[in-house]
Tab-separated table of C-alpha atoms in Angstrom:
chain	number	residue	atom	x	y	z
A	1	UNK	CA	0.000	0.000	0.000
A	2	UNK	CA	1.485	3.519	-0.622
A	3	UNK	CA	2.531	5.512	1.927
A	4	UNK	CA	0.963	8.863	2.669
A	5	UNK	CA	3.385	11.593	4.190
A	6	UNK	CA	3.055	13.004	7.698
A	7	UNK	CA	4.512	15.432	9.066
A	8	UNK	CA	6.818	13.470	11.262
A	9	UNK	CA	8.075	11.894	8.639
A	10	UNK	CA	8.403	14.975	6.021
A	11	UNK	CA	11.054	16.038	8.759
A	12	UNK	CA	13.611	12.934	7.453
A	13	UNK	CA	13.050	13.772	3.894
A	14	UNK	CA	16.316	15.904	3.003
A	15	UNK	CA	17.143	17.450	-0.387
A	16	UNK	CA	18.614	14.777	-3.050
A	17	UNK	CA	20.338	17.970	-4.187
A	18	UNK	CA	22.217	21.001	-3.238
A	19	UNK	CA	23.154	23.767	-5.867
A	20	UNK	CA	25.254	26.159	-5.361
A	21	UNK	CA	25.087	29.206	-7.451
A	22	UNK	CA	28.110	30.778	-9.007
A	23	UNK	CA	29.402	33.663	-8.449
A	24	UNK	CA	28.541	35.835	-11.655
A	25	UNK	CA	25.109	34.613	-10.460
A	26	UNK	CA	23.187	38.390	-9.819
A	27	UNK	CA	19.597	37.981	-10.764
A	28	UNK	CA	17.504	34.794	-11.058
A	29	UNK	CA	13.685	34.598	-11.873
A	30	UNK	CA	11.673	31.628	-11.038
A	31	UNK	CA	8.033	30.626	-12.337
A	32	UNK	CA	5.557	28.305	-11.816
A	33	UNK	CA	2.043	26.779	-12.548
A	34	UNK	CA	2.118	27.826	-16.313
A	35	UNK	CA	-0.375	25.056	-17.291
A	36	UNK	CA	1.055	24.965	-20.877
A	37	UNK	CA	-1.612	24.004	-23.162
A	38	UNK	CA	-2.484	24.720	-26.952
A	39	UNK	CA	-5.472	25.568	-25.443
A	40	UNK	CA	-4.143	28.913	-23.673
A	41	UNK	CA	-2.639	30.476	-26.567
A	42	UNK	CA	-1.870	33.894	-24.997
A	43	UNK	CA	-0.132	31.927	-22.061
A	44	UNK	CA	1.766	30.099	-24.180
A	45	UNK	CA	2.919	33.315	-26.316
A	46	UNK	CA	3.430	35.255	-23.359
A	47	UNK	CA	5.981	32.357	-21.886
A	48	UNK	CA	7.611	32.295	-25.238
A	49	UNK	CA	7.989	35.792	-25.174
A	50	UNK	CA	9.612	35.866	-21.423
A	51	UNK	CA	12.286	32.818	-22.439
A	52	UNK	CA	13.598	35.185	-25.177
A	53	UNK	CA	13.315	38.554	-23.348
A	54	UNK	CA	14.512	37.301	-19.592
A	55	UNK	CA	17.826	38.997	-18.593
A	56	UNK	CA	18.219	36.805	-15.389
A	57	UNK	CA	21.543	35.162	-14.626
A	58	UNK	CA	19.062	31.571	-14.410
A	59	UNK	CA	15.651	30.954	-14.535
A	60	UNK	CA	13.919	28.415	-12.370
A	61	UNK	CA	10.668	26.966	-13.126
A	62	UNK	CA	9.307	24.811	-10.311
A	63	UNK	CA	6.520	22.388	-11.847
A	64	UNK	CA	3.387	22.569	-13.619
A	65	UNK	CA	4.683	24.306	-16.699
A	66	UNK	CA	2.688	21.362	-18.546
A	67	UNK	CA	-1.167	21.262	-18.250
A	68	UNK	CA	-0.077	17.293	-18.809
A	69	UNK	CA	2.706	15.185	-19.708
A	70	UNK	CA	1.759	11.897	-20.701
A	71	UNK	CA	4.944	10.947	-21.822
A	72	UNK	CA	8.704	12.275	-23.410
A	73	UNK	CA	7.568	9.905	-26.462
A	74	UNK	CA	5.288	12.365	-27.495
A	75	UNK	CA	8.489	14.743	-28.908
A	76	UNK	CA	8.677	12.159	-31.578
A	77	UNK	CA	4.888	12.980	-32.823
A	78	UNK	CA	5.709	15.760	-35.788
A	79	UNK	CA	4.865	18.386	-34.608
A	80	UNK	CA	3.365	17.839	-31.314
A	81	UNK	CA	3.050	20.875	-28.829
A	82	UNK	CA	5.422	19.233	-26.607
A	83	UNK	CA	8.263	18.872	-29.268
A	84	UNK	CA	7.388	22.812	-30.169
A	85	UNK	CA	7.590	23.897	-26.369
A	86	UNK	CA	11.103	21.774	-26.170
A	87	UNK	CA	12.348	23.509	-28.603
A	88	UNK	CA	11.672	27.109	-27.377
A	89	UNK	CA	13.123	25.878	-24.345
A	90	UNK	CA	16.002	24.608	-26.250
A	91	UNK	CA	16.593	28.059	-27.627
A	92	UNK	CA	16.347	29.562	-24.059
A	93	UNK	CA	18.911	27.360	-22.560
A	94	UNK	CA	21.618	28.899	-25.094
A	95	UNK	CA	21.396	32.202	-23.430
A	96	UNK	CA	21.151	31.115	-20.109
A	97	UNK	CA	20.851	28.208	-17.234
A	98	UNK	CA	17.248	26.956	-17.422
A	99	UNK	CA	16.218	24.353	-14.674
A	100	UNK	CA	13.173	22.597	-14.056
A	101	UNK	CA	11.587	20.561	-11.315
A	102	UNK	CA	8.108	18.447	-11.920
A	103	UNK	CA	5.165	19.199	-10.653
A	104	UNK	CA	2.001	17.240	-10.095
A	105	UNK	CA	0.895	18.070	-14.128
A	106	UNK	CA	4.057	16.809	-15.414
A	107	UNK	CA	6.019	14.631	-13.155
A	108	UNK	CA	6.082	12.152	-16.354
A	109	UNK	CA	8.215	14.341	-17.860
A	110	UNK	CA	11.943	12.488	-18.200
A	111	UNK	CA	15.505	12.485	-18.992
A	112	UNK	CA	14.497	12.533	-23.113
A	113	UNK	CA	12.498	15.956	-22.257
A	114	UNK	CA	15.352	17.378	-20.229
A	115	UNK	CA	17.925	16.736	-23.179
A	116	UNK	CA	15.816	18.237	-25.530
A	117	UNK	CA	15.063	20.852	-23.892
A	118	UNK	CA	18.534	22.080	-22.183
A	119	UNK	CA	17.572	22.415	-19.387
A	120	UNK	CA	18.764	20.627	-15.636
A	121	UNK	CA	16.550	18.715	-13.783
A	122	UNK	CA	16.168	19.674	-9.584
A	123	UNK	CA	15.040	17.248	-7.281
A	124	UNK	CA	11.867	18.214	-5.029
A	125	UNK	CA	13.324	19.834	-2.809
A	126	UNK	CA	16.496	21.079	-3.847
A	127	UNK	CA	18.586	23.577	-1.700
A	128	UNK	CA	19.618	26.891	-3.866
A	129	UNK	CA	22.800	28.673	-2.255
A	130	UNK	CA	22.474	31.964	-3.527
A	131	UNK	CA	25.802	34.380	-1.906
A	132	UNK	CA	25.527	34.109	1.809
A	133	UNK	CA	21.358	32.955	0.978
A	134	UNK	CA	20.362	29.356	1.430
A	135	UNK	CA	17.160	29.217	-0.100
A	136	UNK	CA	14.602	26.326	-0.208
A	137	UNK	CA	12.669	24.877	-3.353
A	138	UNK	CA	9.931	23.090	-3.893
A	139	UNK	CA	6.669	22.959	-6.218
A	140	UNK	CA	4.891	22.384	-2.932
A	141	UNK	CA	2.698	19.562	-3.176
A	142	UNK	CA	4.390	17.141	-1.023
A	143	UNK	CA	3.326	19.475	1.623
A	144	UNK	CA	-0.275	19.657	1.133
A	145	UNK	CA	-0.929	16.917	3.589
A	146	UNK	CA	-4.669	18.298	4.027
A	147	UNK	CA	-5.462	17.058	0.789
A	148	UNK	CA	-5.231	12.816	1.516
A	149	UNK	CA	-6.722	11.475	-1.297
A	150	UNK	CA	-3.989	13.262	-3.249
A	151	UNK	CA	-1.064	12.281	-1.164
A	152	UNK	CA	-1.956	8.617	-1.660
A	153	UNK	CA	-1.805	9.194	-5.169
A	154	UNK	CA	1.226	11.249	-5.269
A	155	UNK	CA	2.696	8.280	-3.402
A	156	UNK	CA	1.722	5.646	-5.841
A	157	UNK	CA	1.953	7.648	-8.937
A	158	UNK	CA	5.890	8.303	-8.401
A	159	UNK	CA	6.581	4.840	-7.880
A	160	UNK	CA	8.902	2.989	-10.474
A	161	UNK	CA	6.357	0.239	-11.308
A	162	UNK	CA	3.236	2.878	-11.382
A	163	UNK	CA	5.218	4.854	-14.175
A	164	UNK	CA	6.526	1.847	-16.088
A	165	UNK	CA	2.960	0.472	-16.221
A	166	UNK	CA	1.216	4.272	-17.486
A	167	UNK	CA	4.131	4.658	-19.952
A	168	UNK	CA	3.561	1.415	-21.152
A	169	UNK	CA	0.357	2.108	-22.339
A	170	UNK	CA	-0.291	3.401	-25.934
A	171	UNK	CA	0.077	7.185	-26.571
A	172	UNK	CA	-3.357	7.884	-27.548
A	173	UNK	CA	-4.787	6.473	-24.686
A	174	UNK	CA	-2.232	8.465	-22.555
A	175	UNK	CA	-3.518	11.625	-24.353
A	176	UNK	CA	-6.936	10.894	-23.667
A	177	UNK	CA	-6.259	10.352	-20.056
A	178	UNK	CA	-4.201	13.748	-20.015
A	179	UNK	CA	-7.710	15.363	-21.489
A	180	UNK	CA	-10.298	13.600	-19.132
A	181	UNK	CA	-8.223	14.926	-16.232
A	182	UNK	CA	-8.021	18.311	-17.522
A	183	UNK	CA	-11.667	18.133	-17.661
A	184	UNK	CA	-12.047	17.239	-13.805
A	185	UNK	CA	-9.109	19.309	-13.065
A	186	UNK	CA	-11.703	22.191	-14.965
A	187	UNK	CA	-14.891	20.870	-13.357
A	188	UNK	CA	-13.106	21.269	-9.744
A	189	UNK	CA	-12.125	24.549	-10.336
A	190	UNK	CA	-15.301	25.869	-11.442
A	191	UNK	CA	-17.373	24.338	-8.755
A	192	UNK	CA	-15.412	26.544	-6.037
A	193	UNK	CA	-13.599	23.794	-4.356
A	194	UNK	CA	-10.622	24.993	-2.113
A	195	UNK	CA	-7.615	23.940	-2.617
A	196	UNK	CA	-5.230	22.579	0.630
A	197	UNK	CA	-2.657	24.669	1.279
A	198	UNK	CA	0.993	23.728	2.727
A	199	UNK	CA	1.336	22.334	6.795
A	200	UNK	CA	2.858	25.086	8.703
A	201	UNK	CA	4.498	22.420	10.871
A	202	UNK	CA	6.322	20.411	7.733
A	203	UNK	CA	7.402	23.434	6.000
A	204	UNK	CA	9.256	24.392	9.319
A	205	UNK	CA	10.707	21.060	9.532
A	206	UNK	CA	12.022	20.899	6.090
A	207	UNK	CA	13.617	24.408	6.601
A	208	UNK	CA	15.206	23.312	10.197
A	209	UNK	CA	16.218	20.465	8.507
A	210	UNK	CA	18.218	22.319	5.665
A	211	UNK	CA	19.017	25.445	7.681
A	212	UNK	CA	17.316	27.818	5.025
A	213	UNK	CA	15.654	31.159	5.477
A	214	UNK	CA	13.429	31.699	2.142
A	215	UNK	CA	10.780	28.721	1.116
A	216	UNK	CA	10.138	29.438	-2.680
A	217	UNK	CA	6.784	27.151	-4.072
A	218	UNK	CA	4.064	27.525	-6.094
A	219	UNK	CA	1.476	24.746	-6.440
A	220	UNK	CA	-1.513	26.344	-4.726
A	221	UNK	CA	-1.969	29.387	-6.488
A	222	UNK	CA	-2.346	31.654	-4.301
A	223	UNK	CA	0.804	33.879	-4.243
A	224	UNK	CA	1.391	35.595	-1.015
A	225	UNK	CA	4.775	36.453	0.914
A	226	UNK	CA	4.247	34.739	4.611
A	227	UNK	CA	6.419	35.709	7.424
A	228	UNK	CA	7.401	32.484	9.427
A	229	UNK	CA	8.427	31.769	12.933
A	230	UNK	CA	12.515	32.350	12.970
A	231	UNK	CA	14.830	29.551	13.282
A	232	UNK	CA	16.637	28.196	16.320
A	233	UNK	CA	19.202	30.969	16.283
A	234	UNK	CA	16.500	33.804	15.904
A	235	UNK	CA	16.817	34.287	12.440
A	236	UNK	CA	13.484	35.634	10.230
A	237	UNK	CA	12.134	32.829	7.603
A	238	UNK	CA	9.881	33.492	4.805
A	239	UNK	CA	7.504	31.096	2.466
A	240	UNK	CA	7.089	32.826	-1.119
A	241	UNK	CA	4.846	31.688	-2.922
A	242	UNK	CA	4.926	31.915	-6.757
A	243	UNK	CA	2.161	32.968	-9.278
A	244	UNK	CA	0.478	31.076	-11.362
A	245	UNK	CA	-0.024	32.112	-14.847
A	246	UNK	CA	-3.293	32.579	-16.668
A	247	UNK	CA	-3.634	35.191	-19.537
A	248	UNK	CA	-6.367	33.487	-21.145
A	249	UNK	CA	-9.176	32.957	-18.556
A	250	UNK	CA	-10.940	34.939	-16.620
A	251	UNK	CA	-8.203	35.080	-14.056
A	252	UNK	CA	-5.777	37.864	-15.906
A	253	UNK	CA	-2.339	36.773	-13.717
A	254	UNK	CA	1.464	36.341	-14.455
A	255	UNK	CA	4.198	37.133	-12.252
A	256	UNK	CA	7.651	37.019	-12.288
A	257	UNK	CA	9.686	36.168	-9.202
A	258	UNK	CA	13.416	38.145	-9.275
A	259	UNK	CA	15.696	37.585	-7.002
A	260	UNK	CA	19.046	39.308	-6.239
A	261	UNK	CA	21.356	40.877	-3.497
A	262	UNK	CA	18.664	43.239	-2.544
A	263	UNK	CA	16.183	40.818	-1.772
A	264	UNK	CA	13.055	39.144	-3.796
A	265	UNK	CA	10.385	41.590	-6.054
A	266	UNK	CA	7.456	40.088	-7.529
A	267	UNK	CA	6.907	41.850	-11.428
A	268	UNK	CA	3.457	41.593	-13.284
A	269	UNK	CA	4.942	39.985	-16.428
A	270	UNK	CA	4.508	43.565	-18.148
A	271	UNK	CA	6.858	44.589	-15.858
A	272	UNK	CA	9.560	41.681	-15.964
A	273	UNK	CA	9.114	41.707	-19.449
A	274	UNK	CA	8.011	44.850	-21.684
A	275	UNK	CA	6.527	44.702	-24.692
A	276	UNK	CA	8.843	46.116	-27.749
């Protein structure tokens, strides 16, 4: 039976990765909860647009910047969306660093999609050493433990033999589960339902556990700066919370989250990145 987190037991899980930022490092942006979708054109252009217009030293996107990925075998389709939206990526990477951590939308998304696309893969949750700045990352969901009937299938959908079996299964049935589950993931939404937000008492652990003082995730749309209890030695903590992006519904949001040596500002795309 899969194992739903606690959490006690969130306090043992430790980072599978530690990245240290070099030193020419002065900006970096991250983004989340794009949805990408052929069906959100002006999202899609909009992200396009950013990729080629970004002036950060990196750029971070922390899961969910697929609607759905039901598989890296889906580059191979001519022209598919998902070869298209490697390929932008691809261009991005030249510039700069791009790195990318799944979300619950896209955790399918493999080592084929990360060559294609340039970019480095973070483990969830990955430690970012910015200067003196040790800064936590996740895309969040682990920490929803509110919301049990999706940590039991978080749990058994990351599992090796879970995977093998879905990948296993032809591609057009994969894309027509991708679709009915954007349809409930639609139906939910537009029936109200709230949405569980992160355990106080496992975020703390996590960031005793790594001896951080910023906790960057998106996930739960609902982007907020939230002052936390300090650590042991007195120190002030923070949980940032990204934006999610949606230019073509009835929800007009994008934000960009820039960090540097002053501190963190959150820019309304316009702002991050002007129109010519």
């Amino acid at each position: 039976m899969a194992q739903v987190l606690t959490a006690d037991h969130l306090s043992t899980v430790l980072p599978a990765q530690e990245l240290v930022a070099p030193a020419h490092w002065h900006t970096v942006e991250f983004i989340s909860d794009l949805h990408l979708d052929p069906a959100e054109p002006g999202t899609l252009d909009a992200w396009r647009r950013y990729l080629r217009s970004s002036r950060a030293d990196a750029i971070f996107m922390l899961g969910d910047l697929f609607e759905v990925w039901v598989g890296d075998d889906t580059l191979d389709e001519p022209g598919s969306f998902e070869a298209d939206a490697a390929a932008s990526l691809q261009q991005a990477a030249a510039q700069r660093p791009l790195f990318f951590m799944v979300g619950n939308r896209d955790f399918l998304a493999g080592a084929a999609f990360l060559q294609r696309s340039g970019m480095t893969g973070l483990s969830d949750p990955t430690v970012l050493v910015l200067g003196e700045r040790r800064i936590l990352l996740s895309h969040g969901d682990a920490l929803c433990l509110e919301d049990v009937d999706y940590q039991k299938f978080r749990a058994l959908s990351r599992s090796a033999a879970w995977m093998q079996h879905t990948l296993g299964q032809p591609l057009a049935a994969r894309r027509a589960l991708g679709k009915a589950m954007r349809t409930e993931s639609q139906l939910r939404k537009d029936s109200g339902a709230e949405y569980a937000d992160v355990d106080l008492s496992a975020t703390l652990q996590w960031m005793d556990a790594t001896d951080t003082q910023w906790f960057i995730h998106g996930h739960t749309h609902r982007p907020a700066d939230h002052a936390l209890p300090a650590n042991a030695r007195g120190r002030p903590r923070t949980r940032i919370v990204l934006s999610d992006w949606h230019l073509d519904a009835h929800t007009h949001r994008a934000e960009v989250l820039r960090v540097d040596a002053q501190g963190w500002q959150r820019l309304p795309l316009e702002t991050a990145v002007p129109r010519a």
